Coordinates of C-alpha atoms and ligand atoms in Angstrom, one line a residue:
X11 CA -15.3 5.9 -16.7
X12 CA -14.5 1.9 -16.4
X13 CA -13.8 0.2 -13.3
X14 CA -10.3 -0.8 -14.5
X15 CA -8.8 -2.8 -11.1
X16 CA -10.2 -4.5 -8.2
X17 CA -7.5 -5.1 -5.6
X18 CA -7.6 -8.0 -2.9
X19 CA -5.6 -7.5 0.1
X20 CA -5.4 -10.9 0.3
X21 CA -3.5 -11.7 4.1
X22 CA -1.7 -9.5 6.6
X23 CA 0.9 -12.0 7.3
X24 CA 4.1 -10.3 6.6
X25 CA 8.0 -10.9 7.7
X26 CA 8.6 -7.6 8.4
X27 CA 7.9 -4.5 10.7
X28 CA 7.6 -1.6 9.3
X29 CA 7.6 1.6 11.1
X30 CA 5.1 3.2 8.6
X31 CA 3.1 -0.3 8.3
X32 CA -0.8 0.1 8.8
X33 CA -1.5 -3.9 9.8
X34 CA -2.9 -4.1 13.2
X35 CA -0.4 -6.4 14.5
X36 CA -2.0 -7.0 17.8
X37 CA -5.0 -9.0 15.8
X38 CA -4.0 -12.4 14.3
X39 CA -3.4 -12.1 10.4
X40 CA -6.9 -12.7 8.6
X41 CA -6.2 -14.5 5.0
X42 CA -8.8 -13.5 2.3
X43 CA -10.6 -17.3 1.2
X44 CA -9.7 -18.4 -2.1
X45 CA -13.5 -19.1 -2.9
X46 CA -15.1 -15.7 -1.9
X47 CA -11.9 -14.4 -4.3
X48 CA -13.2 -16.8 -7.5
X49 CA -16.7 -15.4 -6.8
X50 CA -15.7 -11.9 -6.8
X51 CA -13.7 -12.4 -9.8
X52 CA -16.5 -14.1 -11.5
X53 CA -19.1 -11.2 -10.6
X54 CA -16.6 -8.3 -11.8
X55 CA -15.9 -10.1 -15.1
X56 CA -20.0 -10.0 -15.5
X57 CA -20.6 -7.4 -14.2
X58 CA -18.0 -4.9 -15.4
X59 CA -15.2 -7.0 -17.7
X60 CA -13.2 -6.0 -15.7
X61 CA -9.8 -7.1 -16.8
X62 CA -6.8 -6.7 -14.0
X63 CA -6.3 -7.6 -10.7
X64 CA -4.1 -6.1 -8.0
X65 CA -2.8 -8.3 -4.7
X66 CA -1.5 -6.3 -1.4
X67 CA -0.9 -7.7 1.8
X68 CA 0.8 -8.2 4.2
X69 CA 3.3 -9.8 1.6
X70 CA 0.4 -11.4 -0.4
X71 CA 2.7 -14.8 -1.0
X72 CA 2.3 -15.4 2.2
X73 CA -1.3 -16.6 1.9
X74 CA -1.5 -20.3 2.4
X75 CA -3.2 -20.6 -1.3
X76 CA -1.4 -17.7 -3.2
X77 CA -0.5 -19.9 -5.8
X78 CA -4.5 -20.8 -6.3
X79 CA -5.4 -17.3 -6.2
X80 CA -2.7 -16.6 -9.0
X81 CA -4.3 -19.5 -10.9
X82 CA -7.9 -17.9 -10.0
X83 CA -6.5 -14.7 -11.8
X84 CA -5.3 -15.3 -14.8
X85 CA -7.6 -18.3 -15.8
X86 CA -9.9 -16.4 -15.7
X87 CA -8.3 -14.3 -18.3
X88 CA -7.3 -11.4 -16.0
X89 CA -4.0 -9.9 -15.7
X90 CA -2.4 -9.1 -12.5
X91 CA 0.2 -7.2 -10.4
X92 CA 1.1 -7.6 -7.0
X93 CA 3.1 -5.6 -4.5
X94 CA 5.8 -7.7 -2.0
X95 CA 8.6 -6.7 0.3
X96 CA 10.8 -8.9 -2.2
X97 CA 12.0 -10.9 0.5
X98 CA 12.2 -15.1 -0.6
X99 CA 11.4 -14.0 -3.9
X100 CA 13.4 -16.7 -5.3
X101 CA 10.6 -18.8 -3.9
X102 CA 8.3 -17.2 -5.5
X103 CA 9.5 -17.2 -8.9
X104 CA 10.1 -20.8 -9.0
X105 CA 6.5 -21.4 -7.8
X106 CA 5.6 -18.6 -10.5
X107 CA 7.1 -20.8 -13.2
X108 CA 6.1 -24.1 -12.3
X109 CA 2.8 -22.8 -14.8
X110 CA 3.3 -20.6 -18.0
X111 CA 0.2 -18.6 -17.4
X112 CA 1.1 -17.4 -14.3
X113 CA 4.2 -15.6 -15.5
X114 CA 2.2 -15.1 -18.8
X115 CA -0.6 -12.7 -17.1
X116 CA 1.5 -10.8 -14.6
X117 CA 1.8 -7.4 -15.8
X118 CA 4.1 -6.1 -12.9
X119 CA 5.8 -7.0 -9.9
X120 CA 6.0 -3.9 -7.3
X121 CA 8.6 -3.9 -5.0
X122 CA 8.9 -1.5 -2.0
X123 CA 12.0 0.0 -1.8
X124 CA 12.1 2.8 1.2
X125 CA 15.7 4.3 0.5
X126 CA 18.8 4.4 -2.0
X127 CA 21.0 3.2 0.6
X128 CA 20.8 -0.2 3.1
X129 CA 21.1 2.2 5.9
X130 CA 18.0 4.3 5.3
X131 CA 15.9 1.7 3.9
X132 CA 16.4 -1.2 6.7
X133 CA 16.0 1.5 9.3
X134 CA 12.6 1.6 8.1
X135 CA 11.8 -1.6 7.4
X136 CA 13.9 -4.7 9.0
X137 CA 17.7 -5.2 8.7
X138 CA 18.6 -7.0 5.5
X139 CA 15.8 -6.3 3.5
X140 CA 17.6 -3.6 1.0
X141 CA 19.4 -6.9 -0.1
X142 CA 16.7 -9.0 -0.2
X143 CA 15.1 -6.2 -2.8
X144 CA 18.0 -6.1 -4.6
X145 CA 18.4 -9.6 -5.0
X146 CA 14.5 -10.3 -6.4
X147 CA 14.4 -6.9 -8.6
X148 CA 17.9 -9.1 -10.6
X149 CA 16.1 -12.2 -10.6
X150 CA 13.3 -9.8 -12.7
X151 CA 15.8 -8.5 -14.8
X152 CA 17.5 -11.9 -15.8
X153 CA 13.9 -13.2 -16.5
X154 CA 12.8 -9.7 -18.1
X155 CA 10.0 -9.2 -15.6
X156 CA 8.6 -6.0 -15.4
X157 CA 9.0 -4.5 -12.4
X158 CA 8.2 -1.1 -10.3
X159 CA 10.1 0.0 -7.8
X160 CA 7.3 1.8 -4.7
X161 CA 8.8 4.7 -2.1
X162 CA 6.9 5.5 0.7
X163 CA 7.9 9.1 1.4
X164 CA 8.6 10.2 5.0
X165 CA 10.9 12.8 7.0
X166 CA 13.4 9.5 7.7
X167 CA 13.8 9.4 3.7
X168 CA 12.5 12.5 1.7
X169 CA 16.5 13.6 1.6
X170 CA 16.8 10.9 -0.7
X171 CA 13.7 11.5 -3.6
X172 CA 16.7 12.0 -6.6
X173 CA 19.0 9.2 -5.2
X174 CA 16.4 6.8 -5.4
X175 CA 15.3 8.1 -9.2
X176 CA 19.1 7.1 -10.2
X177 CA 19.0 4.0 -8.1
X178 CA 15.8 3.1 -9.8
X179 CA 17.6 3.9 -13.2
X180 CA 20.6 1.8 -12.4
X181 CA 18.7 -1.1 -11.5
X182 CA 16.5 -0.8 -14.6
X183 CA 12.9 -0.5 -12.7
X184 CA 10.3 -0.2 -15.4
X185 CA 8.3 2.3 -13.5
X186 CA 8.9 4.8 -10.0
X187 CA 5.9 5.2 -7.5
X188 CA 6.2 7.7 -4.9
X189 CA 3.9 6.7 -2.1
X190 CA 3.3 9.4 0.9
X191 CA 3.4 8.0 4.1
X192 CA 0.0 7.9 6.1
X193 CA -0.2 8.2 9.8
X194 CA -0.1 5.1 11.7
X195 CA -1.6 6.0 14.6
X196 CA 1.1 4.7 16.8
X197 CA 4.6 6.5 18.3
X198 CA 6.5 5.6 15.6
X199 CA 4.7 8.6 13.4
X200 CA 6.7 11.5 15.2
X201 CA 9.8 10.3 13.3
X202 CA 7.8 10.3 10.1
X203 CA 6.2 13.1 10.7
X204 CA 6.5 16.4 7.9
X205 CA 4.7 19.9 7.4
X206 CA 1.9 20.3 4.8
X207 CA 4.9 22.4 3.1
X208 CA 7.5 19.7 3.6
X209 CA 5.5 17.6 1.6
X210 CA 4.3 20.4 -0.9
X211 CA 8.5 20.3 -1.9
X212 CA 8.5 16.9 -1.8
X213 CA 6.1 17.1 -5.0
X214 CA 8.0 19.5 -6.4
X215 CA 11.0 17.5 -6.6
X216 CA 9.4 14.7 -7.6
X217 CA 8.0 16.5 -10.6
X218 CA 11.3 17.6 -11.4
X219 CA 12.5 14.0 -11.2
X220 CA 9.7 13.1 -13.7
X221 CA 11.6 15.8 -16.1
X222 CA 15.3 14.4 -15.7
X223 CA 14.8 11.0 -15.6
X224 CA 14.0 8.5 -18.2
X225 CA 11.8 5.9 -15.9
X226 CA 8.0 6.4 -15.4
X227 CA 7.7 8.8 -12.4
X228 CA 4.1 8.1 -10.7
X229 CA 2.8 9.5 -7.4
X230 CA 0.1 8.2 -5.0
X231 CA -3.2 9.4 -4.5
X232 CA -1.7 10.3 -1.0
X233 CA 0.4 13.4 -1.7
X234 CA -0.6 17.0 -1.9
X235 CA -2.7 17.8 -5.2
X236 CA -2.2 21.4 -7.0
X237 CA -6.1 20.9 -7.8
X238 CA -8.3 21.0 -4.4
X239 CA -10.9 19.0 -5.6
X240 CA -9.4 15.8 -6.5
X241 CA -10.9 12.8 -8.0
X242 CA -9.2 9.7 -6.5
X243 CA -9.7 6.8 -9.0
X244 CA -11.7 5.4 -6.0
X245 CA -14.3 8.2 -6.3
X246 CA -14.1 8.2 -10.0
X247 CA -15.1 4.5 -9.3
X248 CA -12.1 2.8 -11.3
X249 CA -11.0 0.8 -8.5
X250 CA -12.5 -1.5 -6.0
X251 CA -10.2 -2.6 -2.7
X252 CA -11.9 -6.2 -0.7
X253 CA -10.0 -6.5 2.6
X254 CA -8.7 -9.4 4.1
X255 CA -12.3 -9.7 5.9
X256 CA -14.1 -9.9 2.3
X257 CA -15.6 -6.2 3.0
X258 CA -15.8 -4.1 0.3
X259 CA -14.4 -0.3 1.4
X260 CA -13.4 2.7 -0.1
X261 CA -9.8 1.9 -0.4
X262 CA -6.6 0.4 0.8
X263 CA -5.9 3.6 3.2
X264 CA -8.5 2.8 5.3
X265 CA -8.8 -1.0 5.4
X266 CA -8.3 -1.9 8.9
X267 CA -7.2 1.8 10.1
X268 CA -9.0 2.1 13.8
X269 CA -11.9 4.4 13.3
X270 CA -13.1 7.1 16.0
X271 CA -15.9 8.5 14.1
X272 CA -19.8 7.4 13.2
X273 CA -18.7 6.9 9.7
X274 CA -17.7 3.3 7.8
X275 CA -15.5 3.2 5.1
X276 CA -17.1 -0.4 4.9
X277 CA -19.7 -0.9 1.6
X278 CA -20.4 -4.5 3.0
X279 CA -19.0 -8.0 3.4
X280 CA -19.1 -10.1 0.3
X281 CA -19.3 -12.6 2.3
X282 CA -22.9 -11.6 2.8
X283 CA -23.8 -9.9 -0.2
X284 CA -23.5 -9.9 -4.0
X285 CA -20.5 -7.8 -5.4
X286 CA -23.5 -5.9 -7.0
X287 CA -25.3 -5.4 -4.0
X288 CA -21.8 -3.8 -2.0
X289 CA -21.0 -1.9 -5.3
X290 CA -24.5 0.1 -4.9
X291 CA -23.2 1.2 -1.2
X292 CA -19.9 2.0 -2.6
X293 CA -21.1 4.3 -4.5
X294 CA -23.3 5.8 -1.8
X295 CA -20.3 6.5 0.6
X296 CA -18.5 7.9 -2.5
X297 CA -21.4 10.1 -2.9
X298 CA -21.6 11.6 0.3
X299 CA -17.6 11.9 0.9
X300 CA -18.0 14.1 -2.4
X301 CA -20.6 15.9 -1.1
X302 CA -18.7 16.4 1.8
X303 CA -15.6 17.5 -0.3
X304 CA -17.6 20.1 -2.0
X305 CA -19.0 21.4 1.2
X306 CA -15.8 21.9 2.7
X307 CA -14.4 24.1 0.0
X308 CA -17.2 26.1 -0.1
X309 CA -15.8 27.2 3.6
X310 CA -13.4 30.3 3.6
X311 CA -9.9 30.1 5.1
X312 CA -9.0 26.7 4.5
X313 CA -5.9 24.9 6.1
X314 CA -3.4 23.5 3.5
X315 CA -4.2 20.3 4.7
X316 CA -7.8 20.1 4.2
X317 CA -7.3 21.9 0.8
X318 CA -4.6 20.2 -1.4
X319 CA -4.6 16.6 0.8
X320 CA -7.6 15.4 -0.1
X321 CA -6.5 11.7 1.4
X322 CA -5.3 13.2 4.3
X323 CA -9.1 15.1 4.8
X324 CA -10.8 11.6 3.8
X325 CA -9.3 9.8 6.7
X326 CA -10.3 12.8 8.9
X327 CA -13.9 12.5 7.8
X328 CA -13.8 9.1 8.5
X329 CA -12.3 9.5 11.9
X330 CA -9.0 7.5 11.5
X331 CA -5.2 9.2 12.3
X332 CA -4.4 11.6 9.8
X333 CA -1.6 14.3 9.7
X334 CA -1.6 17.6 11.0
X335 CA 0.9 20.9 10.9
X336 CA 2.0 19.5 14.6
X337 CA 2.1 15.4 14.2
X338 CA -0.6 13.3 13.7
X339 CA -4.5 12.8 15.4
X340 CA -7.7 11.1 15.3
X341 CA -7.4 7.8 17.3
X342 CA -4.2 6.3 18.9
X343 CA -3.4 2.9 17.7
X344 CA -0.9 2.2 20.1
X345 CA -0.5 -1.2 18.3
X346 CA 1.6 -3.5 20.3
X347 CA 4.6 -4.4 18.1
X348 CA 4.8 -8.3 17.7
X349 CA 5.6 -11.6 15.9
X350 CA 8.9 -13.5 17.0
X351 CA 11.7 -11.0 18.1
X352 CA 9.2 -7.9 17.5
X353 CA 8.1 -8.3 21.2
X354 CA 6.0 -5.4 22.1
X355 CA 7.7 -2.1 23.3
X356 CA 11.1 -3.6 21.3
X357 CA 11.2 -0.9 18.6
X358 CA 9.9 1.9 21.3
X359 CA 12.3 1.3 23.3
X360 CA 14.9 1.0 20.3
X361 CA 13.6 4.8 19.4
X362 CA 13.9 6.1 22.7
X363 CA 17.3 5.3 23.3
X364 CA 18.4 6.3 19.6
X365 CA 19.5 3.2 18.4
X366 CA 17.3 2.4 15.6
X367 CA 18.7 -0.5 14.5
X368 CA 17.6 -3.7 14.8
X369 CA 19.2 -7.4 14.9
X370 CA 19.8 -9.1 12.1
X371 CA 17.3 -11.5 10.8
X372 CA 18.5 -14.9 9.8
X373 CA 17.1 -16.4 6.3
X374 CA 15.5 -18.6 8.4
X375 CA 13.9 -16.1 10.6
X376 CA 12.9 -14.4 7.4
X377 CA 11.2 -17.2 5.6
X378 CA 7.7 -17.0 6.0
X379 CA 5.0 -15.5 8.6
X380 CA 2.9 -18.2 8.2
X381 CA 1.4 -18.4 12.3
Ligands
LIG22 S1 6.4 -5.1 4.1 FE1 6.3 -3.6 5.8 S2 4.7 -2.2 5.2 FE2 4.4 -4.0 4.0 S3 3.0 -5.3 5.1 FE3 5.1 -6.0 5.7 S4 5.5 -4.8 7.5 FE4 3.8 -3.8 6.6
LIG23 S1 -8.3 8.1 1.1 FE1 -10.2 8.9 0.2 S2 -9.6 10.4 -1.2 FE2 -7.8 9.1 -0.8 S3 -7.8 7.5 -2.3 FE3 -8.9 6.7 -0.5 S4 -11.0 7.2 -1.0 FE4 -9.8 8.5 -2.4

């Protein structure tokens, strides 16, 4: 057991919308610093050579000081990854290759990709973004850039689990992630909605897909798991997630997600305390949630949902929104939907009257979410 990754989630600036997105867009984006970042990096090299990073945003380029983060990264010797909507990516790469090294330590670029066609996918996220993923995952292959292609499963686009395996093929992805979709706490979650044996076939399929085709199929912790007591790599303590606020906390499903309960996900603010010092109260919540875990399937009669969606029951415990057999519950977000055209009540209204659809974004519109 190694801790293998720390992940920063490094801004929640983003350009786009998305109906399954967990930013609380009614808060102004928070941006990670660049110096509590080097520190971090500093302490996990000490403390547990650790070797690779992960960034997650938000779209993580969108940080005023991405390109000193990157530079953070990888002279310190670490590799990285990093997960973006693929929209300006053209930007990106040339910023990318105005220094060898960055290019040299990036191990992957993960692109969200929420349907095989333009129709399902924009309805999802924002009009025009299919293109835009399509245009940054051929700038990867002309440079021979690694590059993985992320689903995030829902009832709006589990039809299309097989479609997007050949897509992926097509397009010559190095590596398939299916992601499940977790509740946002807001309206938008009764069309994204699906039973605990909805998703059960989902998995299914999935593995099937993992037979057929010749690109790495790989699944989320999120999903249902055959096993019912599942070892997250969080609770097997091979990943650490910092927030955009510098707290350490159990992992990216939580960061950020309103809480109803008595319980933190929250370790502590590195800010305040030593990497070290936050690791030790990691582990303490991990502890107890095991506990916890073991307790609960000591109990007879079990719902499918607290026994094979171990995820699912962790954000339960921790009183955030969390699917069950009817729609969703815990706390209402009811985040206002915002930034530029995304006026609050815009895509509500949008739902209500059927038209899912929105306007097209210019390139200009599109460009950045810097505030
Ligand atoms: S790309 Fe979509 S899901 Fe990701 S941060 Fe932006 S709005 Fe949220
Ligand atoms: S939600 Fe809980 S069980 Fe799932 S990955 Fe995070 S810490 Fe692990």
């Amino acid at each position: 057991m190694a801790l293998q990754r720390l992940t920063f989630h490094v801004t929640d600036r983003c350009q786009l919308n998305c109906d399954h997105c967990l930013r609380d867009p009614e808060t102004k984006a928070k941006d990670l610093d660049l110096s509590l970042i080097e520190s971090v990096l500093d302490q996990a090299k000490a403390l547990f050579e650790s070797t690779h990073v992960g960034l997650t945003g938000g779209e993580p380029a969108l940080h005023p000081r991405f390109y000193e983060i990157v530079d953070a990264i990888v002279d310190r010797g670490y590799t990285w990854h990093v997960v973006s909507n693929g929209e300006r990516f053209d930007r990106m790469l040339q910023r990318l290759e105005e220094r060898p090294a960055r290019l040299q330590g990036l191990k992957m670029l993960n692109f969200s990709l929420d349907g095989a066609t333009p129709e399902t996918h924009d309805a999802i996220r924002e009009q025009g973004s299919f293109r835009s993923v399509m245009q940054a995952v051929s700038l990867c292959r002309a440079r021979s850039i690694p590059f993985l292609l992320q689903i995030t499963l829902n009832a709006r686009n589990v039809d299309e689990i097989e479609e997007i395996a050949l897509l992926a093929g097509q397009l010559g992805a190095d590596k398939l992630a299916y992601n499940f979709t977790q509740p946002t706490g807001t309206f938008l979650d009764a069309a994204l909605h699906l039973p605990a044996s909805e998703w059960k076939r989902a998995m299914d399929r999935i593995n099937r897909v993992r037979d057929v085709f010749k690109v790495s199929v790989i699944h989320s912790e999120v999903g249902p798991h055959e096993e019912p007591f599942h070892m997250c790599e969080m609770w097997r303590q091979e990943h650490l997630h910092v927030d955009p606020s510098g707290n350490l906390n159990l992992c990216c499903q939580h960061a950020g997600i309103p809480n109803a309960g008595p319980l933190s996900d929250i370790a502590g603010n590195l800010h305040e305390m030593s990497l070290g010092q936050a690791h030790r109260e990691f582990t303490k919540i991990v502890h107890h949630t095991i506990e916890a875990r073991l307790e609960l399937l000591a109990e007879p009669g079990l719902n499918e949902w607290d026994k094979h969606f171990s995820c699912n029951w962790c954000l339960k415990r921790f009183g955030k929104p969390h699917w069950t057999e009817e729609g969703v519950a815990g706390p209402n977000a009811m985040r206002a939907r915002w930034r530029g055209r995304w006026t609050p009540g815009y895509k509500e209204s949008h739902l209500r009257s059927g038209a899912l659809h929105l306007p097209v974004l210019s390139s200009d519109d599109r460009s950045d979410g810097a505030e």
